[in-house]
PDB file of C-alpha atoms and ligand atoms in Angstrom:
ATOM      1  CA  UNK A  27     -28.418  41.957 -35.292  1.00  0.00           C
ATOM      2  CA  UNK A  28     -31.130  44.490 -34.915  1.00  0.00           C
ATOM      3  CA  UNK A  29     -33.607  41.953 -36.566  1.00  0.00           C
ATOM      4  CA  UNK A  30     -33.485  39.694 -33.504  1.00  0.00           C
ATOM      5  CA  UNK A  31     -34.068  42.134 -31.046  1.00  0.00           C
ATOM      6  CA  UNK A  32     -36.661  42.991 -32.961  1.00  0.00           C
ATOM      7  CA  UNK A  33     -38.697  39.527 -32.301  1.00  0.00           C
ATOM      8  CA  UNK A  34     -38.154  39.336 -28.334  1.00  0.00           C
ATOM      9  CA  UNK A  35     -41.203  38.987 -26.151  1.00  0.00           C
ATOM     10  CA  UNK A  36     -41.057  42.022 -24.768  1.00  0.00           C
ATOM     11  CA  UNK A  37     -43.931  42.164 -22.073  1.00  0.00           C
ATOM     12  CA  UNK A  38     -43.449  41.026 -18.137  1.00  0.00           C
ATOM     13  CA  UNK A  39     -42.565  37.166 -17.214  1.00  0.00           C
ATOM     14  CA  UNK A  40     -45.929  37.179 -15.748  1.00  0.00           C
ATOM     15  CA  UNK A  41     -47.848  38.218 -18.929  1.00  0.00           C
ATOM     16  CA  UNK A  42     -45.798  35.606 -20.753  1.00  0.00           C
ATOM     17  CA  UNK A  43     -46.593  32.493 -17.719  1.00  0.00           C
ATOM     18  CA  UNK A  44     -50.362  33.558 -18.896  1.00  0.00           C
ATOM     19  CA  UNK A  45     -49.347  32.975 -22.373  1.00  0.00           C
ATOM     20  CA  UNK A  46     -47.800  29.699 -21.356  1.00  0.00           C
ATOM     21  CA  UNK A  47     -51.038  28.692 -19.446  1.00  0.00           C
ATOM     22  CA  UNK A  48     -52.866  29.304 -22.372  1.00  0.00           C
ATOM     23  CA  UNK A  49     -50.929  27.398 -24.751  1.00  0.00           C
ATOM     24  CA  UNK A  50     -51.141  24.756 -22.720  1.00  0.00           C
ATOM     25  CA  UNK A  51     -55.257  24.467 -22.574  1.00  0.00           C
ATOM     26  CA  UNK A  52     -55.201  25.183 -26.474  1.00  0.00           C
ATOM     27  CA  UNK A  53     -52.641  22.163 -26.772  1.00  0.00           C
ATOM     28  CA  UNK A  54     -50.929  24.707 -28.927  1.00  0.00           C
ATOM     29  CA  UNK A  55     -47.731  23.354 -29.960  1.00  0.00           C
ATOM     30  CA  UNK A  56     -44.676  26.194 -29.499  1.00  0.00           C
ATOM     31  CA  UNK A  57     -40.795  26.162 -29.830  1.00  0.00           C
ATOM     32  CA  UNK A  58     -39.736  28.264 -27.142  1.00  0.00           C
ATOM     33  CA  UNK A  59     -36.209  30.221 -27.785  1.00  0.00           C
ATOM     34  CA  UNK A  60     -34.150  31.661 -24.686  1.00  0.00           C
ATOM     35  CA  UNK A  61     -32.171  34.294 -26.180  1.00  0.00           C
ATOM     36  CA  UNK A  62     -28.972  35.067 -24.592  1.00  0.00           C
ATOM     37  CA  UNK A  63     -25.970  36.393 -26.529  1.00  0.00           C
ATOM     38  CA  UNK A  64     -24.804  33.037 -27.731  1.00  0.00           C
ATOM     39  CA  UNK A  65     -27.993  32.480 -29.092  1.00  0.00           C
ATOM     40  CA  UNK A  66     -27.400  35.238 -31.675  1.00  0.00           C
ATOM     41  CA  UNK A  67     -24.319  35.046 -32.271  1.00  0.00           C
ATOM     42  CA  UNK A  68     -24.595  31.787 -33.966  1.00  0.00           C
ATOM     43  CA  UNK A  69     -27.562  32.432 -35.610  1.00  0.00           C
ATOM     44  CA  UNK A  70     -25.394  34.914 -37.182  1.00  0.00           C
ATOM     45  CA  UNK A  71     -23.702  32.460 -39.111  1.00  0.00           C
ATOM     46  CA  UNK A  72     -26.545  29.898 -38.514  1.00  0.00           C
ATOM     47  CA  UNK A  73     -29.332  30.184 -41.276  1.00  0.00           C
ATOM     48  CA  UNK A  74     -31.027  27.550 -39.709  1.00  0.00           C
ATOM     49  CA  UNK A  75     -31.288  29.135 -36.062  1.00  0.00           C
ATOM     50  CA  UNK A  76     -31.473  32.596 -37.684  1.00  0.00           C
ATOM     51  CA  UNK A  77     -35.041  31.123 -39.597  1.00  0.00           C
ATOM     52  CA  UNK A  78     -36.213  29.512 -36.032  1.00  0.00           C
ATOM     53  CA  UNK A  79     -35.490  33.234 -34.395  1.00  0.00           C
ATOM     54  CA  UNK A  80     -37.248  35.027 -37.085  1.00  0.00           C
ATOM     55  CA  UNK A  81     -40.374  32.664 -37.142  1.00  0.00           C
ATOM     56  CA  UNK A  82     -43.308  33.938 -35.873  1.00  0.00           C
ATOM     57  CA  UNK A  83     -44.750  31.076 -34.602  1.00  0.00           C
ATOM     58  CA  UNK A  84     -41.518  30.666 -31.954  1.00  0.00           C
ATOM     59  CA  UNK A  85     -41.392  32.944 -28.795  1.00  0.00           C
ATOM     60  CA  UNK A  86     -37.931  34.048 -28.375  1.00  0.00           C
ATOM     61  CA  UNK A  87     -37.623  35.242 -24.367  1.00  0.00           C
ATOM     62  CA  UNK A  88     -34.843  37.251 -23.300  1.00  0.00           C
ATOM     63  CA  UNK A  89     -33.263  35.345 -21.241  1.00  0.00           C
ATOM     64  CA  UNK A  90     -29.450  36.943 -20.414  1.00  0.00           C
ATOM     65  CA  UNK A  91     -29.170  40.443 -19.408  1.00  0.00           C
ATOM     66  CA  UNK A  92     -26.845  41.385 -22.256  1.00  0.00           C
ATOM     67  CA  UNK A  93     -30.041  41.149 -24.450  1.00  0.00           C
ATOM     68  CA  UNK A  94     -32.205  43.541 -22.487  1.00  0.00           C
ATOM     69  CA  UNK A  95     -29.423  45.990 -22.073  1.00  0.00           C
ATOM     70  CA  UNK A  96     -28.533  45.323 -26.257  1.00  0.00           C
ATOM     71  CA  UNK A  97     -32.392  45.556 -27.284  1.00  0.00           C
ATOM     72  CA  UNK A  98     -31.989  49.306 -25.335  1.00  0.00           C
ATOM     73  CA  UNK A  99     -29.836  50.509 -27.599  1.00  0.00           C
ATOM     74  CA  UNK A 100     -31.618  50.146 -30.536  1.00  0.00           C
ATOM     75  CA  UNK A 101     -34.666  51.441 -28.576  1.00  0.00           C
ATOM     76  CA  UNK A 102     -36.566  48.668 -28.042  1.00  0.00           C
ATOM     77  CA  UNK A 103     -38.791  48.105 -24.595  1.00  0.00           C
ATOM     78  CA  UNK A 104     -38.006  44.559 -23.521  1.00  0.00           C
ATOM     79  CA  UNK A 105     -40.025  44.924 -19.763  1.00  0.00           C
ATOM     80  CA  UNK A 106     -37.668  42.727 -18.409  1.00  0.00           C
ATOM     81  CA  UNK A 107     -35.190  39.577 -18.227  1.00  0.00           C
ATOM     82  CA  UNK A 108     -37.284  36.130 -18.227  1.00  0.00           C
ATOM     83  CA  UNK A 109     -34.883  33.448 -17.685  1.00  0.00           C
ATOM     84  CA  UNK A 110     -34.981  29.943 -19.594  1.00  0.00           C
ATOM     85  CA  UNK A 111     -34.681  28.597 -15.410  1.00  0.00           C
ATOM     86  CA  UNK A 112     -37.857  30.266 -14.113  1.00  0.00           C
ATOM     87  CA  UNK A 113     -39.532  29.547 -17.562  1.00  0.00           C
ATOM     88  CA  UNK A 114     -39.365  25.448 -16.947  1.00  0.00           C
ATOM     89  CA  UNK A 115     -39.862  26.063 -13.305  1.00  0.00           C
ATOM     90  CA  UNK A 116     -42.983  28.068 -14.319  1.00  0.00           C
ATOM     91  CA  UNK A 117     -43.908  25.357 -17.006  1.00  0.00           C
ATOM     92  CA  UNK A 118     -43.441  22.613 -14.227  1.00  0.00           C
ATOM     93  CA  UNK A 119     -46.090  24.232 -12.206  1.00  0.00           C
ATOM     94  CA  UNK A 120     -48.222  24.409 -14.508  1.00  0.00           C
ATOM     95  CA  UNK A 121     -47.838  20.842 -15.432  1.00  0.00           C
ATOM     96  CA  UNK A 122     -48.904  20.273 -11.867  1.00  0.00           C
ATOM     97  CA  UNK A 123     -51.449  22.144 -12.091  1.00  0.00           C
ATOM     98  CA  UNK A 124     -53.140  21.000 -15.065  1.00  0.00           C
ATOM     99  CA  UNK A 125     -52.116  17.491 -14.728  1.00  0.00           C
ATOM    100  CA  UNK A 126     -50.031  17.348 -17.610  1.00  0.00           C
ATOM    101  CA  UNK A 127     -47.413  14.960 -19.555  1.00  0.00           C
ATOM    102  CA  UNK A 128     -43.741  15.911 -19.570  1.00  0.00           C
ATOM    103  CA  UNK A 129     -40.373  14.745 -21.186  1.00  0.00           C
ATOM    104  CA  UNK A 130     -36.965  15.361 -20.453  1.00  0.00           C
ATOM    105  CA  UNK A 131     -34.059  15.196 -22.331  1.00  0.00           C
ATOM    106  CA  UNK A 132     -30.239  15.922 -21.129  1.00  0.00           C
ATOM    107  CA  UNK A 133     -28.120  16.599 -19.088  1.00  0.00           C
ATOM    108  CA  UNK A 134     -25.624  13.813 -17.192  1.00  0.00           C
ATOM    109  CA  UNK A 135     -27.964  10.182 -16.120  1.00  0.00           C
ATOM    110  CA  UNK A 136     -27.620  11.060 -12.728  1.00  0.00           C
ATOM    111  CA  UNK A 137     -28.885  14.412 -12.774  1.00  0.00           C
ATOM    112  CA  UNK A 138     -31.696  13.900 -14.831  1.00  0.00           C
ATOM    113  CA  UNK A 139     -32.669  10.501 -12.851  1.00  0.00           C
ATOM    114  CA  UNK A 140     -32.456  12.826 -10.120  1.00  0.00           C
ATOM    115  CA  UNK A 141     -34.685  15.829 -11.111  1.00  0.00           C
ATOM    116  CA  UNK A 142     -36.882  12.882 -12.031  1.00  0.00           C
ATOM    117  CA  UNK A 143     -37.552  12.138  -8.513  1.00  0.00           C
ATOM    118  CA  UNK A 144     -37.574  15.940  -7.439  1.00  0.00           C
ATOM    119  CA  UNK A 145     -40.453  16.331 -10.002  1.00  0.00           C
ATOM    120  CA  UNK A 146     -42.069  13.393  -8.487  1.00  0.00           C
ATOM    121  CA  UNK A 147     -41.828  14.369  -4.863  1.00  0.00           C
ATOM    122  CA  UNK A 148     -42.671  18.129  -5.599  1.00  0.00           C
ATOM    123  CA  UNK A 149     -44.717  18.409  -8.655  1.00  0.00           C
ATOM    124  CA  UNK A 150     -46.619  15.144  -7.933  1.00  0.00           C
ATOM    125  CA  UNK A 151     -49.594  15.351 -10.543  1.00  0.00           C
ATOM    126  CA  UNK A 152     -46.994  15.732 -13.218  1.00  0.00           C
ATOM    127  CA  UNK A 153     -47.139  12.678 -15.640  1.00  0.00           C
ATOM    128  CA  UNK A 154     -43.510  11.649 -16.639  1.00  0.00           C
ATOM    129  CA  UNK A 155     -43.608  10.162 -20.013  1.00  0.00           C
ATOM    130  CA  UNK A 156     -39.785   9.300 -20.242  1.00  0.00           C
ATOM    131  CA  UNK A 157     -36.648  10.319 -19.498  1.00  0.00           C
ATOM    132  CA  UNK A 158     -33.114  10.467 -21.211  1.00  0.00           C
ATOM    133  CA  UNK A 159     -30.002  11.794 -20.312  1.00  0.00           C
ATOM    134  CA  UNK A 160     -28.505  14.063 -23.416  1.00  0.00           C
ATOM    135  CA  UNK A 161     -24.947  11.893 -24.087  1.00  0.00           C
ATOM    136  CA  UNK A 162     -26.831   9.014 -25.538  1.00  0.00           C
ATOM    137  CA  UNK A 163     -25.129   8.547 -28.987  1.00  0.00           C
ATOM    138  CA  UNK A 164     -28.184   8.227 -30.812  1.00  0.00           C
ATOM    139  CA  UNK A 165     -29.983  11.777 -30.375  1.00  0.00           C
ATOM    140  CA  UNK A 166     -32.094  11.389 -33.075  1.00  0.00           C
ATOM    141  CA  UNK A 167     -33.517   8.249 -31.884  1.00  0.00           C
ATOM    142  CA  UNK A 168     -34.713  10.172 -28.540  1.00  0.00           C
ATOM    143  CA  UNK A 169     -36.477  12.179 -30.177  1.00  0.00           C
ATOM    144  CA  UNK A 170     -38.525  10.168 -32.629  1.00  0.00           C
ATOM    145  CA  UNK A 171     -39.970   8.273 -29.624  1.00  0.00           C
ATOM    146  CA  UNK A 172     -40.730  11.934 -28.038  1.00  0.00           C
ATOM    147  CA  UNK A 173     -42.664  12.947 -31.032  1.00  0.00           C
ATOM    148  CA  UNK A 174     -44.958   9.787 -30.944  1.00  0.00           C
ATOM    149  CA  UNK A 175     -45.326   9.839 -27.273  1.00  0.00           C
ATOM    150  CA  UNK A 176     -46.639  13.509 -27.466  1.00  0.00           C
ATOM    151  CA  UNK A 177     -45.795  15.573 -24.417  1.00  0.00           C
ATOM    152  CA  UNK A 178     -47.379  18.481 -23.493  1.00  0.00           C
ATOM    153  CA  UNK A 179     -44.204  19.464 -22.249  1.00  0.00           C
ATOM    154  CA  UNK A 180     -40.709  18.586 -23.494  1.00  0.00           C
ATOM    155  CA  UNK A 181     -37.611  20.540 -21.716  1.00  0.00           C
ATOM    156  CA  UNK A 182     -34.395  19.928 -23.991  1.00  0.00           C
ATOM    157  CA  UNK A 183     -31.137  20.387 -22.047  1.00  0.00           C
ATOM    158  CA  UNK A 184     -28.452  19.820 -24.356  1.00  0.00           C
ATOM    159  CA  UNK A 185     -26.845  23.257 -24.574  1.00  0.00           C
ATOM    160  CA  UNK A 186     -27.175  25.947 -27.378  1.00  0.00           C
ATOM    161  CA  UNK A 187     -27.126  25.181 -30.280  1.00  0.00           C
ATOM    162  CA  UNK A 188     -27.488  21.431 -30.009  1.00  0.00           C
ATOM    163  CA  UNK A 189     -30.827  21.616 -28.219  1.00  0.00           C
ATOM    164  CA  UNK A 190     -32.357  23.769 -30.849  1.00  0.00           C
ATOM    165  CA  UNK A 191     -31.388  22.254 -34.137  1.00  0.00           C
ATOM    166  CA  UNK A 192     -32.780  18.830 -32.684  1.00  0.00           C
ATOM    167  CA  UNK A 193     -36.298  20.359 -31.985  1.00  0.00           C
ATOM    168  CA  UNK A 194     -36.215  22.690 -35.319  1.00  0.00           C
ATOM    169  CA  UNK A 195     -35.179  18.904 -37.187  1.00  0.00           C
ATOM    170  CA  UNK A 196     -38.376  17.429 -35.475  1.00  0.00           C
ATOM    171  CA  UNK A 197     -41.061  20.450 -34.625  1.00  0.00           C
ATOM    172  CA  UNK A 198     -42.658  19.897 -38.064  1.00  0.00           C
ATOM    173  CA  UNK A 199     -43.647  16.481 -36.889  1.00  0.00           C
ATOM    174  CA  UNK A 200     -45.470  17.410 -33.411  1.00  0.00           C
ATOM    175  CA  UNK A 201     -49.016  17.923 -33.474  1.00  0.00           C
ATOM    176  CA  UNK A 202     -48.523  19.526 -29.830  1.00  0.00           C
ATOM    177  CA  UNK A 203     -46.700  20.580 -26.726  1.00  0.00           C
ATOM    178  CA  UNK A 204     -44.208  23.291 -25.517  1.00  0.00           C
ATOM    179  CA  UNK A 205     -40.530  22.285 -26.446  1.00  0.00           C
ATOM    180  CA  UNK A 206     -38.194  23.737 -24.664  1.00  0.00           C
ATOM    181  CA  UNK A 207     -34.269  23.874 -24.760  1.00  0.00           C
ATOM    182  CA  UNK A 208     -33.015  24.589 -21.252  1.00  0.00           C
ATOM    183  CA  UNK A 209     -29.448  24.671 -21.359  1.00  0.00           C
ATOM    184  CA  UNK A 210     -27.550  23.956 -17.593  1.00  0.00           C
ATOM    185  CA  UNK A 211     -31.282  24.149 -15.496  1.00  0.00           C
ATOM    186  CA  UNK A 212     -31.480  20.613 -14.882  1.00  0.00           C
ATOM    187  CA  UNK A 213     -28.460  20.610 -13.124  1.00  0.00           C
ATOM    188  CA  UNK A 214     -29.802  23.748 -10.855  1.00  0.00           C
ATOM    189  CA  UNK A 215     -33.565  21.868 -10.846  1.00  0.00           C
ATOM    190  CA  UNK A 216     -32.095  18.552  -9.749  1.00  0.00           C
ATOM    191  CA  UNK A 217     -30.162  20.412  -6.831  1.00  0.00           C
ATOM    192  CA  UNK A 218     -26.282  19.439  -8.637  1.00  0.00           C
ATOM    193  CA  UNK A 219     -26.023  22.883  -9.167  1.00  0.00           C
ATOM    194  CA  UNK A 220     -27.139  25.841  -7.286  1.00  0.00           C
ATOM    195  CA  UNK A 221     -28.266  28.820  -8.786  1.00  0.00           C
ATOM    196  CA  UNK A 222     -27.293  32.433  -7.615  1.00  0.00           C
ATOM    197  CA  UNK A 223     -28.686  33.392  -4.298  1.00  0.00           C
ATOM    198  CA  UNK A 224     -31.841  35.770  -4.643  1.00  0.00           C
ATOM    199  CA  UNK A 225     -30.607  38.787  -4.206  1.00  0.00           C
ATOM    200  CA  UNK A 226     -28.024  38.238  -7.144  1.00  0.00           C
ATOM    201  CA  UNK A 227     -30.690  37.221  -9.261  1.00  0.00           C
ATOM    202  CA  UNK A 228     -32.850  40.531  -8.420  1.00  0.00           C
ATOM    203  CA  UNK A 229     -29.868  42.407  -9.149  1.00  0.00           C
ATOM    204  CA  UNK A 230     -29.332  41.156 -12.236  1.00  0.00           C
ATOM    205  CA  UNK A 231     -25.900  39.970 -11.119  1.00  0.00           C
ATOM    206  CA  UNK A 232     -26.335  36.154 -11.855  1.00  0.00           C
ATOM    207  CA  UNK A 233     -23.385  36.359 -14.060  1.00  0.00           C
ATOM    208  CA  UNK A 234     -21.170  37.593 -11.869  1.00  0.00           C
ATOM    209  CA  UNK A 235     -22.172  34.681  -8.870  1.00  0.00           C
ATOM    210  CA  UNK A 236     -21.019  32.350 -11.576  1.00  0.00           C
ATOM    211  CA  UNK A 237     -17.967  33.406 -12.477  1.00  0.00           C
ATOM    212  CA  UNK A 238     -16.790  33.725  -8.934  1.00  0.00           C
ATOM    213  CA  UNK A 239     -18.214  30.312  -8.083  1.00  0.00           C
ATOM    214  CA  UNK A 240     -16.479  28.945 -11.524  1.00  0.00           C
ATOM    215  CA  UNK A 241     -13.951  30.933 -12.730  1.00  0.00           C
ATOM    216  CA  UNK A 242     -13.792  28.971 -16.069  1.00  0.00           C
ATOM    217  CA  UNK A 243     -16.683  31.156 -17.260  1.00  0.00           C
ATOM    218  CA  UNK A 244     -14.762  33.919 -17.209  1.00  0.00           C
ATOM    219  CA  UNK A 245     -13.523  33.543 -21.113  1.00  0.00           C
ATOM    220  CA  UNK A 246     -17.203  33.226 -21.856  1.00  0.00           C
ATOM    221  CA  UNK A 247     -18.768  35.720 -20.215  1.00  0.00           C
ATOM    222  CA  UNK A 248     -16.408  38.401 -21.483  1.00  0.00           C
ATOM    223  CA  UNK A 249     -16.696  36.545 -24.942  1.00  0.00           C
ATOM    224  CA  UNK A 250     -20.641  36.156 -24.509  1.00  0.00           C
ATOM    225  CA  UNK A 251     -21.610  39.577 -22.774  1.00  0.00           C
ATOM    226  CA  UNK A 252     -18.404  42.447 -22.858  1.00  0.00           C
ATOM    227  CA  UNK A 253     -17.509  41.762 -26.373  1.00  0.00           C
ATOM    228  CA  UNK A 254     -21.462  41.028 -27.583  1.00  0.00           C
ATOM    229  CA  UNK A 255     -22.510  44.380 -26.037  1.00  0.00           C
ATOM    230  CA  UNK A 256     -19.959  45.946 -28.212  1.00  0.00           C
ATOM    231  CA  UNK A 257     -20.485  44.715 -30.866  1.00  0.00           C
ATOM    232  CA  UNK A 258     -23.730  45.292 -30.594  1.00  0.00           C
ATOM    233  CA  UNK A 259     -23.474  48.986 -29.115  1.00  0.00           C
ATOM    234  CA  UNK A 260     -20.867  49.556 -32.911  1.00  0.00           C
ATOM    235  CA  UNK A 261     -24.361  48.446 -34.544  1.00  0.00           C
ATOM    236  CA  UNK A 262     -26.470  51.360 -35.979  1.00  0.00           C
ATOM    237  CA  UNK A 263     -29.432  52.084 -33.949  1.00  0.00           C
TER     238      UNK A 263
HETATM  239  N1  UDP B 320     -25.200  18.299 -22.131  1.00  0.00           N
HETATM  240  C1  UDP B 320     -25.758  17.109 -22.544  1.00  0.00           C
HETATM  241  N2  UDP B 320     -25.211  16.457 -23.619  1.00  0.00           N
HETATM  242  C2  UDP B 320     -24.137  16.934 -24.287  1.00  0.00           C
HETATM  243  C3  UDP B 320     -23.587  18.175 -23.853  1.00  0.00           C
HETATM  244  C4  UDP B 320     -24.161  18.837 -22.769  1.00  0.00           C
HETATM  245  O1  UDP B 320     -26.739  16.641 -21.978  1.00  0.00           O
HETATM  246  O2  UDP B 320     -23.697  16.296 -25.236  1.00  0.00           O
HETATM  247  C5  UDP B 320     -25.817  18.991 -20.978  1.00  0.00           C
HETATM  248  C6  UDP B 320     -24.898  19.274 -19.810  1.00  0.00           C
HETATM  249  O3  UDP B 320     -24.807  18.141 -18.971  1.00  0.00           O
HETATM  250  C7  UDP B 320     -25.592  20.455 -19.149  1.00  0.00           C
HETATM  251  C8  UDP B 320     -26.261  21.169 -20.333  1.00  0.00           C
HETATM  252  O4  UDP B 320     -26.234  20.244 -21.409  1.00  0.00           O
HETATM  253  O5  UDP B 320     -26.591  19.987 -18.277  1.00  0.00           O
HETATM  254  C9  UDP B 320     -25.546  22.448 -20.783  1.00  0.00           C
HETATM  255  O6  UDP B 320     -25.222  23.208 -19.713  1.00  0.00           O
HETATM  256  P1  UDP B 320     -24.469  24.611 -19.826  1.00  0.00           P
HETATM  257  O7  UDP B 320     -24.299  25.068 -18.420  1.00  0.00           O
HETATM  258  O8  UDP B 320     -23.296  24.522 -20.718  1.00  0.00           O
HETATM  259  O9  UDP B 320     -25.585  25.456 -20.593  1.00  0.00           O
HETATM  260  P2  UDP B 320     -26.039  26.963 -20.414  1.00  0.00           P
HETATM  261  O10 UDP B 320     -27.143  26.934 -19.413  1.00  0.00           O
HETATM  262  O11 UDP B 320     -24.844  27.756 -20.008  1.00  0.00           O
HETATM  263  O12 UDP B 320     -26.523  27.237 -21.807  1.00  0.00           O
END
């Protein structure tokens, strides 16, 4: 697994919310990756993820602690955690900023009609091209119109892997924008969902505010973070 811990931005969140900004003015396009231990994992058996990881024109952030703490052990500085949820919030600030043209995709229609209307009242220079919740049954369809309507900024939250095999199916067809998959964070953006208290957060103890406010991630954070750190920590350095 060494390989992908290789490719990880590995500078501060800050340095990479410049990069963002800049991308952004160039109207570069950019597949952004959050990599958390899920992420790898499947792209172990995922050649098509694996190539999207390994690309050089993709950033892959660290987003989970269990990738910091794994990229340690084969002795490589990742500065620090930059989470797929202060990424968009970042990129939705800059949207303001620059007055620029968004799309979402996923999550449940009343969630994402909601964030909708928090991006509206707080973020009010944003241009919302169009919205879609992520159970329609026609994915694929979504997406075309997304390409021609040409965001600067497309969030995708769908949930690993789905989110990222949809953009690497369509990337090659977008002349420009930041695409994004953003797993739960509309549900935390839209207010359905709180996220972790600061202090948790700081602490890097996120993971363990969620499993005591939902116990059912129990079986996937041991799955996702005690028994990836091992196997990652067996791994020659
Ligand atoms: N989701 C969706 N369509 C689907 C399956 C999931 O839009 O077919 C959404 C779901 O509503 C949630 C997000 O994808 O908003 C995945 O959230 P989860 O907390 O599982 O992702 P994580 O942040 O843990 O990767």
């Amino acid at each position: 697994m060494k390989e992908f811990f290789e490719v990880l931005y590995k500078k501060s969140a800050n340095e990479y919310y410049i990069k963002l900004s800049k991308y952004l003015d160039n109207k570069q396009k950019k597949f952004i990756i959050t990599a958390n231990p899920e992420t790898f994992k499947i792209a172990l058996t995922d050649s098509q993820l694996k190539g999207a990881i390994l690309n050089k024109d993709n950033d892959i952030i660290p987003d989970g602690i269990a990738i910091v703490k794994g990229a340690k052990h084969f002795k490589i500085e990742v500065k620090e955690r930059i989470t797929g949820c202060d990424t968009a919030i970042k990129l939705l600030e800059l949207a303001n900023q620059k007055k620029k043209a968004i799309y979402l995709f996923g999550a449940k229609e009343e969630v994402v009609e909601r964030l909708v209307e928090v991006i509206k009242k707080n973020y009010s220079k944003i241009k919302i091209l169009g919205f879609s919740n992520g159970y329609v049954e026609d994915k694929d369809k979504v997406f075309s119109e997304i390409v021609k309507l040409e965001p600067d900024i497309c969030l995708v939250a769908l949930g690993i892997p789905m989110q990222e095999k949809l953009i690497m199916k369509y990337i090659s067809k977008v002349k420009k924008g930041i695409y994004m998959g953003v797993g739960g964070t509309f549900d935390v953006l839209s207010g359905y969902k709180k996220r972790a208290p600061k202090i948790f957060i700081k602490l890097n103890l996120e993971w363990l505010y969620r499993i005591v406010t939902e116990p059912k991630r129990l079986k996937r954070f041991y799955e996702n973070n005690i028994k990836f750190l091992l196997s990652v920590y067996r791994e020659k350095k």
